[in-house]
Amino acid sequence: MKTIRQDSPLNSADLVSTDANRRMVILTDGHSNPLTAKTACSVLRYCEHEVIAVLDTTAAGQTAEQLLGTGGKTPVIADLDSAPAAKTLLIGIAPPGGKIPVHWRPIIMDAISRGMNVLSGLHEFLAEDPEFAGAAATSGIELTDVRNNDEHDVANRIGLRPDCLRILTIGQDCCVGKMVVSIELTRALIARQNRAKFIATGQTGIMIAGEGCPIDCVVSDFISGAVEKQILAGQDHEVLCIEGQGSLAHPRYSAVTLGLLHGSMPHGMVLCYEAGRKAVHGMPDIGLTSLAVLKDAYESAANLMMPSQVIGIAMNSRLLSTRAAEDERNRVREEFQLPVCDVFRHGPAELSEAVLQLKQKIQSR
Amino acid sequence: MKTIRQDSPLNSADLVSTDANRRMVILTDGHSNPLTAKTACSVLRYCEHEVIAVLDTTAAGQTAEQLLGTGGKTPVIADLDSAPAAKTLLIGIAPPGGKIPVHWRPIIMDAISRGMNVLSGLHEFLAEDPEFAGAAATSGIELTDVRNNDEHDVANRIGLRPDCLRILTIGQDCCVGKMVVSIELTRALIARQNRAKFIATGQTGIMIAGEGCPIDCVVSDFISGAVEKQILAGQDHEVLCIEGQGSLAHPRYSAVTLGLLHGSMPHGMVLCYEAGRKAVHGMPDIGLTSLAVLKDAYESAANLMMPSQVIGIAMNSRLLSTRAAEDERNRVREEFQLPVCDVFRHGPAELSEAVLQLKQKIQSR
């Protein structure tokens, strides 16, 4: 995927894409819940100015805010006729296994025939689908598979700058908010005059930032090398906020998590979780590992490479009332003696403060 | 890769390929040291009856035993003219990054033009090389890339049989002998009337067994799923001896190691190391993590999924004298209070005994 960022006063600090020409319709048809449609939600949150509409035939007439809890008055439409100015169809979901829902095929074909580009983060590549690829060639449009990559370099551990602070978000589970915490933390550090950069490692982060590496789709031998390459490229910044993936205790994706942890060698980690979640996302029969066990597991695994510690906890409290969220925050603060916040509800100030303290500590060594 | 095993009295227990029709020449030209040419060494060790010659222009006239320390009187030749009966060229090395040495290209083209099939375990696929693919089509021969796979299924944790014992070899580093220990352990268990099966997870193991999954070449999201699939397919056996990969502390490959650990969910682990090695294989500036730290790290990581423990230690003592090996064995036994042996020097009896004790313990639960 080519870099589509353009510098601007607000976005100059390597945060989000500012390519207004994408003019996107986000496809979530029949899958418009915030967990499955997390790509849609995050693109709406950070790139709303580029989104014309959300397409969900089951909810046409609503606003994106009503349907997905974000995106303001962006309309939900039933077909592409309702968005004649659109130039891009963005596949807005991230289902387990990453496959395209069958009933979406005619919608995608319709978009292609209208001359729209299609942007997808699924494991199943549009460009390798003969029907889509043929239609795209006929229409002269671009099929962009964000997860497609040709990473074939191993990690080398050469050239890492000691004065560039690396902060990795880690999680109790998938879909707890690691990407959002990384972006909000970057934003808070920039607001405090630090040259910080968000490093995108997943399909949604890449769609937002306009660059990055889809590490869960890299061949296993090269995952740490692919991460290292991104770190080396970002070292002209003071702080790198690296988007975490999965969980060390996830039955499916723990390998991705460890490859990212060992490839990025963070000085500090921010542990993210969703308050109230009991089971692994998508695997209701498998209970979550406790935060305490996971904190130890992450620190032990990270320390196999270099000294690293959890410096704060990011709580996703979307399911809780204000009162319950406050109780939860106090309970977790008490248990871990660390900064704890929900980056939306409380803002990320406690976490950015913890990052700056670590930065000072490391620079004074 | 298609299954090429045929049952026979000695090999009926899922151990090694018995396809005499491969009639292989093993290419190690200029790379004939036991670590780089570990594929060659292991194929010679377990499939010597299928090997006609080793091709190394720098060592022609020697025997494989002289050149590589295994393979008996198998001759080392300088060109394919010296092996007119050969039907297969096997690429005998596993370099970091998995690329084909440039000066090997004419040798491979020569083999193809003679009508030989080519069998490779490298990351760089022969079948995707236009020159090789074109020549193969003209000659009507097969290019087999053992590492090529299309794994796209996540792990599900459904259908694992509690009465099928899973034993995983784990390592302090790459290239310490995990595959060999898995095979020797399988063989010892079969000799003691257990229905045991060797599960191959790397290119050399697959070439030997004639089946398996090259997990280091699976897309990261699907590595645990690919391993789980192999476990489910082998559960008609009493014991599965699963070939380990890499190390949890390896700067490049730890993701592969964790994906395999969490995908196979072993009841017991055998920790493998090479006595005397100080630095990570291929990364001379990076010291090895101690066995004690690694034992804890593997047990902690495994226990995120289910109870598991290290039940024995396999020492590769090829660099030591008999006396030094005995001292090392005693020292490690003392430190860990576990069975310790070199499966070649001492035989695998202590390890197979530990496996059978664990089997009894688990079946009596």
XYZ file of C-alpha atoms in Angstrom:
730
model
C 0.000 0.000 0.000
C 1.473 3.294 -0.950
C 1.883 6.049 1.584
C -1.021 8.436 1.297
C -0.238 10.845 4.093
C 0.195 14.546 3.376
C 1.540 16.808 6.068
C -0.765 19.413 7.574
C -0.574 21.358 10.845
C -2.798 18.942 12.727
C -1.560 15.762 11.134
C 2.080 16.508 10.525
C 3.175 14.279 13.330
C 2.662 10.924 11.690
C -0.773 10.271 13.002
C -3.472 9.841 10.401
C -3.970 9.892 6.653
C -5.208 13.215 5.336
C -6.041 12.110 1.817
C -9.446 13.682 1.217
C -9.589 12.111 -2.221
C -10.471 8.679 -0.865
C -14.183 9.714 -0.488
C -15.112 6.396 1.097
C -18.231 4.324 1.519
C -17.675 1.853 4.339
C -19.282 -1.543 3.816
C -20.540 -3.242 6.987
C -23.744 -4.744 5.571
C -25.381 -6.987 8.203
C -22.275 -6.926 10.430
C -22.653 -3.507 12.058
C -21.712 -4.313 15.633
C -18.741 -2.463 17.101
C -16.575 -5.562 17.590
C -16.948 -7.132 14.146
C -17.051 -3.739 12.434
C -14.093 -2.358 14.353
C -12.358 -1.296 11.140
C -15.421 0.782 10.198
C -15.652 2.352 13.645
C -12.004 3.344 13.792
C -11.900 4.753 10.270
C -15.012 6.779 11.114
C -13.445 7.976 14.347
C -10.133 9.109 12.895
C -10.918 9.783 9.212
C -14.580 10.911 9.309
C -13.755 13.742 6.885
C -12.973 11.110 4.237
C -16.165 9.068 4.695
C -19.304 9.763 2.645
C -21.522 6.972 3.984
C -21.799 3.568 5.654
C -23.530 0.860 3.613
C -25.799 -1.460 5.599
C -29.078 -2.487 3.960
C -30.457 -3.524 7.362
C -30.029 -0.042 8.869
C -30.434 2.487 6.037
C -31.683 5.874 7.193
C -29.799 5.830 10.497
C -26.652 7.825 11.148
C -23.283 6.149 11.671
C -23.379 7.410 15.258
C -26.696 5.632 15.847
C -25.553 2.427 14.154
C -21.938 2.143 15.311
C -21.615 4.645 18.145
C -19.218 6.836 16.185
C -19.101 8.817 12.918
C -21.571 11.605 13.764
C -24.149 12.330 11.083
C -22.475 10.250 8.369
C -25.510 8.585 6.725
C -26.160 4.854 6.565
C -27.291 3.936 3.044
C -28.818 0.874 1.381
C -27.026 0.973 -1.973
C -24.305 2.767 -3.882
C -26.880 4.785 -5.869
C -27.232 6.851 -2.708
C -23.562 7.894 -2.765
C -22.785 9.009 -6.320
C -19.693 11.013 -5.289
C -17.964 8.037 -3.657
C -14.593 6.990 -5.033
C -13.636 4.149 -2.669
C -15.434 1.179 -1.129
C -13.794 0.230 2.162
C -14.441 -3.252 3.566
C -15.340 -2.369 7.124
C -15.132 -5.622 9.058
C -12.444 -7.892 10.499
C -14.028 -11.318 11.026
C -12.040 -14.254 12.478
C -10.182 -15.871 9.587
C -10.577 -12.730 7.508
C -12.938 -13.973 4.790
C -15.359 -11.927 2.647
C -19.048 -12.628 3.453
C -20.597 -14.271 0.382
C -23.525 -11.844 0.113
C -21.064 -8.956 -0.145
C -19.735 -10.128 -3.498
C -22.451 -8.437 -5.618
C -21.984 -5.186 -3.671
C -18.234 -5.252 -4.329
C -18.830 -6.056 -8.021
C -21.279 -3.148 -8.205
C -18.679 -0.777 -6.745
C -16.047 -1.949 -9.218
C -18.400 -1.504 -12.158
C -19.060 2.073 -10.997
C -15.338 2.824 -11.148
C -14.739 2.839 -7.387
C -11.471 1.599 -5.910
C -11.822 -1.072 -3.245
C -9.785 -1.073 -0.026
C -9.728 -4.259 2.051
C -7.939 -5.489 5.145
C -9.130 -9.083 4.931
C -6.835 -12.116 4.763
C -8.643 -13.197 1.582
C -7.148 -10.905 -1.049
C -9.474 -9.160 -3.502
C -6.695 -8.987 -6.087
C -6.343 -12.782 -6.056
C -10.060 -13.330 -6.690
C -10.440 -13.926 -10.443
C -13.907 -12.325 -10.626
C -12.874 -9.156 -8.760
C -9.504 -8.934 -10.503
C -11.118 -9.309 -13.943
C -13.736 -6.662 -13.227
C -11.095 -4.321 -11.793
C -8.999 -4.641 -14.937
C -12.041 -3.856 -17.079
C -13.006 -0.825 -14.984
C -9.435 0.375 -14.531
C -9.780 0.666 -10.758
C -7.417 -0.331 -7.944
C -7.991 -3.224 -5.560
C -5.864 -2.562 -2.479
C -5.331 -5.435 -0.052
C -3.805 -3.794 2.993
C -2.751 -7.169 4.410
C -0.881 -8.204 1.269
C 2.845 -8.098 1.875
C 6.056 -9.678 0.736
C 8.087 -9.524 3.942
C 11.066 -11.866 3.687
C 13.684 -10.372 5.990
C 14.614 -11.696 9.411
C 15.296 -9.448 12.396
C 18.925 -8.457 12.870
C 19.025 -6.353 16.059
C 21.322 -3.857 14.370
C 20.860 -0.084 14.354
C 18.282 0.345 17.137
C 18.746 3.808 18.661
C 18.853 3.883 22.461
C 17.404 7.413 22.545
C 14.226 6.533 20.643
C 11.676 5.338 23.188
C 9.553 2.374 22.102
C 6.144 1.929 23.735
C 4.026 -1.106 22.799
C 0.363 -1.568 23.613
C -0.350 -5.131 24.748
C -3.664 -6.769 25.492
C -5.658 -9.216 27.550
C -7.437 -10.157 24.326
C -8.111 -9.117 20.725
C -10.412 -6.147 20.119
C -9.871 -4.361 23.415
C -8.611 -1.056 22.017
C -4.839 -1.378 21.577
C -4.855 0.599 18.316
C -6.996 3.377 19.760
C -4.796 3.638 22.851
C -1.691 3.854 20.639
C -3.211 6.645 18.554
C -4.560 8.601 21.539
C -1.233 8.269 23.321
C 0.627 9.510 20.239
C -1.754 12.432 19.986
C -1.281 13.315 23.678
C 2.511 13.154 23.380
C 2.440 15.399 20.306
C 0.249 17.868 22.211
C 2.995 17.938 24.835
C 5.600 18.843 22.175
C 7.118 15.415 21.776
C 8.023 14.086 18.350
C 5.902 10.957 18.625
C 4.815 8.570 15.880
C 2.068 5.960 15.696
C 3.356 2.680 14.204
C 0.488 0.781 12.568
C 0.695 -3.023 12.605
C -2.852 -4.024 11.660
C -5.212 -3.461 8.771
C -7.283 -0.747 10.438
C -4.278 1.141 11.757
C -2.765 1.084 8.268
C -5.986 2.421 6.721
C -5.930 5.250 9.251
C -2.211 6.074 9.154
C -1.809 5.476 5.439
C 1.240 3.280 6.050
C 2.350 0.340 8.185
C 2.833 -3.405 8.075
C 0.039 -5.988 8.518
C 2.068 -8.256 10.757
C -0.580 -10.918 11.297
C -0.332 -11.666 7.582
C 3.477 -11.928 7.473
C 5.028 -15.393 7.162
C 5.935 -16.497 10.703
C 9.717 -16.609 10.217
C 9.735 -12.940 9.206
C 7.316 -11.321 11.640
C 9.972 -9.934 14.005
C 11.997 -8.753 11.007
C 8.995 -6.924 9.567
C 8.403 -5.135 12.866
C 12.081 -4.260 13.268
C 12.049 -2.671 9.800
C 9.202 -0.360 10.833
C 11.004 0.584 14.039
C 14.211 1.421 12.189
C 12.281 3.583 9.712
C 10.619 5.576 12.521
C 13.672 6.331 14.627
C 13.857 9.973 13.593
C 11.156 10.399 16.266
C 11.579 10.622 20.039
C 8.801 8.191 20.881
C 7.251 5.372 18.865
C 3.784 4.226 19.954
C 3.496 0.754 18.472
C 0.071 -0.771 17.866
C -0.174 -4.131 19.637
C -1.910 -7.250 18.332
C -3.775 -10.143 19.949
C -2.647 -11.436 23.332
C 0.095 -13.702 24.642
C -2.709 -15.879 26.011
C -4.827 -15.942 22.856
C -5.377 -19.537 21.653
C -5.174 -18.423 18.017
C -2.949 -15.397 17.747
C -0.316 -15.543 20.500
C 2.448 -16.077 17.930
C 1.627 -12.719 16.332
C 1.771 -11.061 19.747
C 5.186 -12.494 20.625
C 6.646 -11.729 17.199
C 5.580 -8.119 17.634
C 6.876 -7.971 21.210
C 10.287 -9.376 20.296
C 10.515 -7.480 17.026
C 9.765 -4.105 18.631
C 11.675 -4.628 21.913
C 9.674 -2.006 23.809
C 11.133 -0.047 26.706
C 7.638 0.162 28.149
C 4.256 -1.504 27.637
C 0.684 -0.328 28.180
C -1.643 -3.196 29.100
C -5.088 -2.841 27.502
C -8.277 -4.673 28.461
C -12.028 -4.376 28.280
C -13.709 -4.216 31.675
C -16.407 -6.835 32.045
C -15.241 -9.196 29.318
C -15.078 -12.773 30.582
C -14.239 -14.950 27.548
C -11.827 -14.785 24.622
C -13.247 -12.723 21.741
C -14.843 -15.164 19.285
C -14.256 -18.187 21.561
C -17.011 -18.004 24.202
C -16.013 -21.281 25.883
C -12.494 -20.125 26.702
C -12.109 -17.849 29.713
C -9.744 -14.875 29.765
C -6.417 -15.032 31.566
C -6.219 -12.567 34.463
C -4.479 -9.208 34.043
C -2.032 -10.099 36.809
C -0.930 -13.340 35.138
C -0.701 -11.596 31.780
C 1.322 -8.680 33.125
C 3.892 -11.166 34.431
C 3.812 -13.142 31.183
C 4.418 -10.055 29.034
C 7.199 -8.748 31.251
C 8.912 -12.162 31.368
C 8.671 -12.575 27.605
C 9.893 -9.038 26.907
C 12.775 -9.425 29.341
C 14.091 -12.405 27.401
C 15.306 -9.686 24.994
C 15.856 -6.526 27.061
C 14.616 -4.812 30.235
C 10.978 -3.778 29.834
C 8.001 -3.166 32.077
C 4.290 -2.420 32.051
C 4.028 1.322 32.783
C 0.280 1.753 32.749
C -3.080 0.114 32.143
C -5.629 1.215 29.558
C -9.147 0.225 30.506
C -11.845 0.048 27.847
C -14.933 0.791 29.944
C -17.508 1.124 27.190
C -19.798 -1.430 28.853
C -19.734 0.301 32.259
C -21.637 3.204 33.798
C -19.610 6.235 34.933
C -19.834 5.026 38.522
C -18.874 1.445 37.696
C -15.978 2.674 35.565
C -14.663 4.743 38.460
C -14.880 1.750 40.808
C -13.089 -0.451 38.282
C -10.375 2.167 37.771
C -9.745 2.416 41.502
C -9.713 -1.350 41.933
C -7.134 -1.845 39.169
C -5.009 1.085 40.371
C -4.962 -0.466 43.813
C -4.077 -3.928 42.509
C -1.225 -2.868 40.217
C -0.083 0.489 41.661
C 0.057 1.852 38.124
C -1.671 4.638 36.154
C -5.057 3.430 34.890
C -7.417 5.198 32.507
C -9.956 4.847 29.724
C -8.440 7.022 26.973
C -11.888 8.192 25.840
C -13.623 8.591 29.195
C -10.686 9.987 31.171
C -8.286 11.060 28.439
C -4.785 9.587 28.057
C -2.950 12.092 30.308
C -1.944 9.577 32.978
C -0.476 7.296 30.347
C 1.395 10.040 28.488
C 2.824 11.185 31.820
C 4.062 7.643 32.511
C 5.662 7.533 29.057
C 7.446 10.841 29.628
C 8.736 9.679 33.011
C 10.145 6.553 31.378
C 11.670 8.678 28.614
C 13.423 10.847 31.185
C 14.641 7.806 33.105
C 16.091 6.198 29.995
C 17.704 9.394 28.723
C 19.364 10.023 32.084
C 21.047 6.596 32.073
C 3.634 -32.131 -0.735
C 1.950 -35.453 -1.225
C 2.372 -38.226 1.275
C 5.045 -40.580 0.069
C 5.142 -43.036 2.938
C 4.454 -46.720 2.365
C 3.935 -48.957 5.334
C 6.531 -51.645 6.024
C 7.271 -53.671 9.162
C 10.040 -51.347 10.299
C 8.449 -48.089 9.234
C 4.780 -48.764 9.773
C 4.710 -46.565 12.828
C 4.688 -43.188 11.155
C 8.369 -42.544 11.338
C 10.139 -42.107 8.027
C 9.464 -42.149 4.318
C 10.211 -45.482 2.661
C 9.920 -44.370 -0.928
C 12.964 -45.950 -2.565
C 12.007 -44.335 -5.873
C 13.274 -40.909 -4.839
C 16.906 -41.950 -5.657
C 18.278 -38.637 -4.421
C 21.377 -36.569 -4.990
C 21.727 -34.094 -2.110
C 23.099 -30.694 -3.109
C 25.280 -29.016 -0.466
C 27.898 -27.501 -2.820
C 30.254 -25.254 -0.826
C 28.010 -25.350 2.258
C 28.878 -28.761 3.684
C 29.123 -27.979 7.371
C 26.753 -29.840 9.698
C 24.821 -26.730 10.860
C 24.116 -25.154 7.452
C 23.678 -28.554 5.804
C 21.459 -29.941 8.538
C 18.816 -30.977 6.011
C 21.438 -33.048 4.166
C 22.719 -34.618 7.368
C 19.300 -35.626 8.633
C 18.098 -37.022 5.320
C 21.325 -39.052 5.121
C 20.848 -40.266 8.678
C 17.242 -41.396 8.331
C 16.840 -42.040 4.591
C 20.337 -43.181 3.536
C 18.794 -45.996 1.469
C 17.235 -43.355 -0.783
C 20.413 -41.310 -1.330
C 22.745 -42.004 -4.269
C 25.275 -39.214 -3.677
C 26.063 -35.826 -2.153
C 27.065 -33.094 -4.635
C 29.842 -30.771 -3.434
C 32.441 -29.745 -6.016
C 34.809 -28.718 -3.219
C 34.879 -32.193 -1.659
C 34.380 -34.714 -4.476
C 35.937 -38.112 -3.805
C 35.191 -38.090 -0.080
C 32.379 -40.085 1.529
C 29.345 -38.412 3.070
C 30.550 -39.699 6.447
C 33.893 -37.920 5.982
C 32.281 -34.709 4.751
C 29.216 -34.424 6.980
C 29.770 -36.941 9.760
C 26.878 -39.135 8.627
C 25.780 -41.092 5.555
C 28.386 -43.897 5.584
C 29.973 -44.629 2.224
C 27.542 -42.519 0.176
C 29.914 -40.843 -2.319
C 30.485 -37.095 -2.654
C 30.451 -36.174 -6.365
C 31.383 -33.097 -8.402
C 28.614 -33.191 -11.030
C 25.445 -34.973 -12.006
C 27.252 -36.988 -14.699
C 28.598 -39.055 -11.811
C 25.097 -40.100 -10.725
C 23.247 -41.221 -13.860
C 20.633 -43.218 -11.924
C 19.515 -40.234 -9.831
C 15.861 -39.193 -10.075
C 15.691 -36.354 -7.524
C 17.884 -33.394 -6.606
C 17.360 -32.459 -2.959
C 18.414 -28.984 -1.811
C 20.395 -29.902 1.289
C 20.800 -26.642 3.204
C 18.715 -24.381 5.437
C 20.390 -20.939 5.438
C 18.972 -17.989 7.444
C 16.296 -16.390 5.280
C 16.035 -19.516 3.172
C 17.409 -18.264 -0.145
C 19.013 -20.285 -2.941
C 22.781 -19.596 -3.333
C 23.297 -17.953 -6.738
C 25.979 -20.365 -7.918
C 23.556 -23.259 -7.399
C 21.238 -22.070 -10.166
C 23.149 -23.758 -13.036
C 23.322 -27.020 -11.061
C 19.555 -26.957 -10.506
C 18.951 -26.130 -14.190
C 21.223 -29.039 -15.138
C 19.204 -31.415 -12.936
C 15.935 -30.237 -14.456
C 17.256 -30.658 -17.996
C 18.228 -34.251 -17.119
C 14.643 -34.986 -16.087
C 15.255 -35.035 -12.340
C 12.621 -33.802 -9.894
C 13.799 -31.129 -7.477
C 12.864 -31.148 -3.772
C 13.471 -27.972 -1.758
C 12.748 -26.755 1.742
C 13.811 -23.147 1.185
C 11.598 -20.109 1.737
C 12.318 -19.012 -1.848
C 10.068 -21.293 -3.874
C 11.492 -23.032 -6.945
C 8.045 -23.185 -8.538
C 7.733 -19.386 -8.371
C 11.060 -18.851 -10.147
C 10.244 -18.237 -13.836
C 13.458 -19.851 -15.100
C 13.073 -23.013 -13.006
C 9.319 -23.231 -13.628
C 9.773 -22.847 -17.379
C 12.490 -25.502 -17.541
C 10.420 -27.842 -15.355
C 7.440 -27.508 -17.689
C 9.660 -28.301 -20.690
C 11.230 -31.332 -19.003
C 7.972 -32.528 -17.444
C 9.489 -32.852 -13.970
C 8.140 -31.857 -10.554
C 9.429 -28.959 -8.461
C 8.385 -29.629 -4.860
C 8.640 -26.773 -2.383
C 8.141 -28.420 0.978
C 7.590 -25.064 2.669
C 4.837 -23.994 0.283
C 1.483 -24.113 2.033
C -1.922 -22.543 1.957
C -2.836 -22.691 5.639
C -5.740 -20.364 6.346
C -7.520 -21.868 9.334
C -7.333 -20.563 12.879
C -7.057 -22.849 15.913
C -10.362 -23.845 17.495
C -9.472 -25.968 20.518
C -12.177 -28.452 19.629
C -11.750 -32.223 19.443
C -8.437 -32.671 21.269
C -8.396 -36.148 22.828
C -7.325 -36.239 26.480
C -5.929 -39.779 26.072
C -3.500 -38.879 23.291
C -0.265 -37.700 24.918
C 1.403 -34.718 23.245
C 5.159 -34.284 23.738
C 6.874 -31.253 22.212
C 10.620 -30.780 21.844
C 11.645 -27.231 22.738
C 15.034 -25.599 22.435
C 17.567 -23.169 23.773
C 18.254 -22.192 20.160
C 17.788 -23.204 16.521
C 19.781 -26.170 15.209
C 20.284 -27.966 18.499
C 18.645 -31.271 17.540
C 14.917 -30.950 18.291
C 13.930 -32.900 15.176
C 16.405 -35.682 15.850
C 15.272 -35.975 19.476
C 11.630 -36.167 18.343
C 12.425 -38.954 15.870
C 14.643 -40.926 18.270
C 12.017 -40.609 20.998
C 9.286 -41.818 18.635
C 11.476 -44.758 17.640
C 12.182 -45.657 21.301
C 8.482 -45.494 22.179
C 7.587 -47.730 19.235
C 10.268 -50.201 20.337
C 8.476 -50.292 23.692
C 5.177 -51.181 21.971
C 3.584 -47.741 22.084
C 1.663 -46.398 19.128
C 3.775 -43.263 18.754
C 3.953 -40.873 15.812
C 6.520 -38.262 14.803
C 4.829 -34.965 13.816
C 7.057 -33.058 11.377
C 6.872 -29.253 11.502
C 9.954 -28.241 9.504
C 11.292 -28.793 6.021
C 13.780 -31.518 6.943
C 11.324 -33.410 9.120
C 8.809 -33.339 6.285
C 11.376 -34.663 3.798
C 12.123 -37.505 6.202
C 8.555 -38.332 7.262
C 7.009 -37.702 3.856
C 4.317 -35.517 5.412
C 3.920 -32.584 7.811
C 3.417 -28.842 7.879
C 6.231 -26.264 7.436
C 5.011 -24.015 10.225
C 7.691 -21.337 9.914
C 6.294 -20.568 6.479
C 2.646 -20.312 7.572
C 1.082 -16.841 7.792
C 1.319 -15.782 11.453
C -2.425 -15.661 12.173
C -2.756 -19.315 11.187
C 0.291 -20.958 12.718
C -1.496 -22.354 15.780
C -4.352 -23.513 13.547
C -1.949 -25.335 11.231
C -0.361 -27.139 14.172
C -3.742 -28.026 15.692
C -4.793 -29.583 12.383
C -1.776 -31.905 12.455
C -2.470 -32.876 16.061
C -6.116 -33.704 15.295
C -5.057 -35.843 12.319
C -2.601 -37.845 14.456
C -4.840 -38.606 17.404
C -5.341 -42.254 16.447
C -1.947 -42.711 18.133
C -1.178 -42.953 21.853
C 1.733 -40.523 21.809
C 2.581 -37.695 19.428
C 6.221 -36.553 19.404
C 6.041 -33.080 17.924
C 9.110 -31.539 16.289
C 9.886 -28.185 17.923
C 11.150 -25.063 16.170
C 13.415 -22.171 17.153
C 13.396 -20.919 20.727
C 11.205 -18.662 22.854
C 14.293 -16.484 23.289
C 15.330 -16.401 19.629
C 15.464 -12.802 18.337
C 14.140 -13.878 14.926
C 11.949 -16.916 15.363
C 10.297 -16.795 18.797
C 6.872 -16.246 17.209
C 7.155 -19.580 15.415
C 8.092 -21.260 18.691
C 5.110 -19.838 20.601
C 2.656 -20.585 17.783
C 3.806 -24.195 17.841
C 3.688 -24.367 21.653
C 0.161 -22.964 21.847
C -1.071 -24.836 18.798
C 0.123 -28.215 20.068
C -0.655 -27.716 23.780
C 1.832 -30.346 24.945
C 1.337 -32.335 28.132
C 5.118 -32.555 28.409
C 8.166 -30.880 26.885
C 11.732 -32.064 26.281
C 14.220 -29.190 26.456
C 16.999 -29.527 23.852
C 20.342 -27.706 23.785
C 23.846 -27.992 22.436
C 26.494 -28.165 25.152
C 29.196 -25.555 24.666
C 27.224 -23.175 22.462
C 27.469 -19.602 23.751
C 25.728 -17.419 21.149
C 22.526 -17.566 19.119
C 22.975 -19.591 15.918
C 23.727 -17.147 13.115
C 23.896 -14.127 15.479
C 27.338 -14.335 17.117
C 26.921 -11.072 19.071
C 23.816 -12.240 20.923
C 24.382 -14.544 23.889
C 22.155 -17.514 24.647
C 19.541 -17.375 27.401
C 20.265 -19.877 30.196
C 18.471 -23.225 30.309
C 17.016 -22.342 33.716
C 15.438 -19.097 32.491
C 14.175 -20.817 29.357
C 12.669 -23.756 31.247
C 10.642 -21.280 33.312
C 9.693 -19.270 30.221
C 8.456 -22.350 28.329
C 6.505 -23.669 31.300
C 4.908 -20.267 31.977
C 3.973 -19.820 28.317
C 2.593 -23.362 28.008
C 0.610 -22.990 31.229
C -1.244 -19.985 29.803
C -3.144 -22.692 27.881
C -3.027 -25.882 29.983
C -0.855 -27.600 32.613
C 2.465 -28.632 31.095
C 6.002 -29.263 32.278
C 9.508 -30.003 31.086
C 9.982 -33.746 31.680
C 13.545 -34.160 30.473
C 16.536 -32.518 28.865
C 18.158 -33.608 25.605
C 21.791 -32.601 25.415
C 23.537 -32.412 22.047
C 27.108 -33.163 23.074
C 28.707 -33.476 19.640
C 31.401 -30.942 20.540
C 32.402 -32.699 23.788
C 34.678 -35.614 24.626
C 33.109 -38.651 26.292
C 34.440 -37.476 29.639
C 33.277 -33.882 29.209
C 29.835 -35.096 28.065
C 29.508 -37.201 31.202
C 30.448 -34.225 33.405
C 27.967 -31.996 31.593
C 25.232 -34.608 31.927
C 25.800 -34.894 35.658
C 25.895 -31.137 36.109
C 22.589 -30.617 34.294
C 20.941 -33.567 36.070
C 21.978 -32.039 39.366
C 20.731 -28.558 38.437
C 17.307 -29.600 37.142
C 16.665 -32.972 38.838
C 15.426 -34.307 35.517
C 16.447 -37.075 33.091
C 19.261 -35.847 30.834
C 20.768 -37.604 27.821
C 22.312 -37.228 24.391
C 20.021 -39.385 22.248
C 22.934 -40.543 20.073
C 25.625 -40.954 22.723
C 23.454 -42.370 25.502
C 20.330 -43.423 23.655
C 16.880 -41.955 24.384
C 15.843 -44.488 27.074
C 15.700 -41.997 29.931
C 13.482 -39.683 27.903
C 11.137 -42.417 26.711
C 10.822 -43.597 30.310
C 9.855 -40.055 31.377
C 7.257 -39.926 28.598
C 5.731 -43.243 29.686
C 5.572 -42.113 33.299
C 3.722 -38.971 32.218
C 1.399 -41.075 30.044
C 0.542 -43.273 33.012
C -0.015 -40.231 35.239
C -2.360 -38.608 32.759
C -4.310 -41.781 32.015
C -4.849 -42.433 35.730
C -6.428 -39.025 36.278
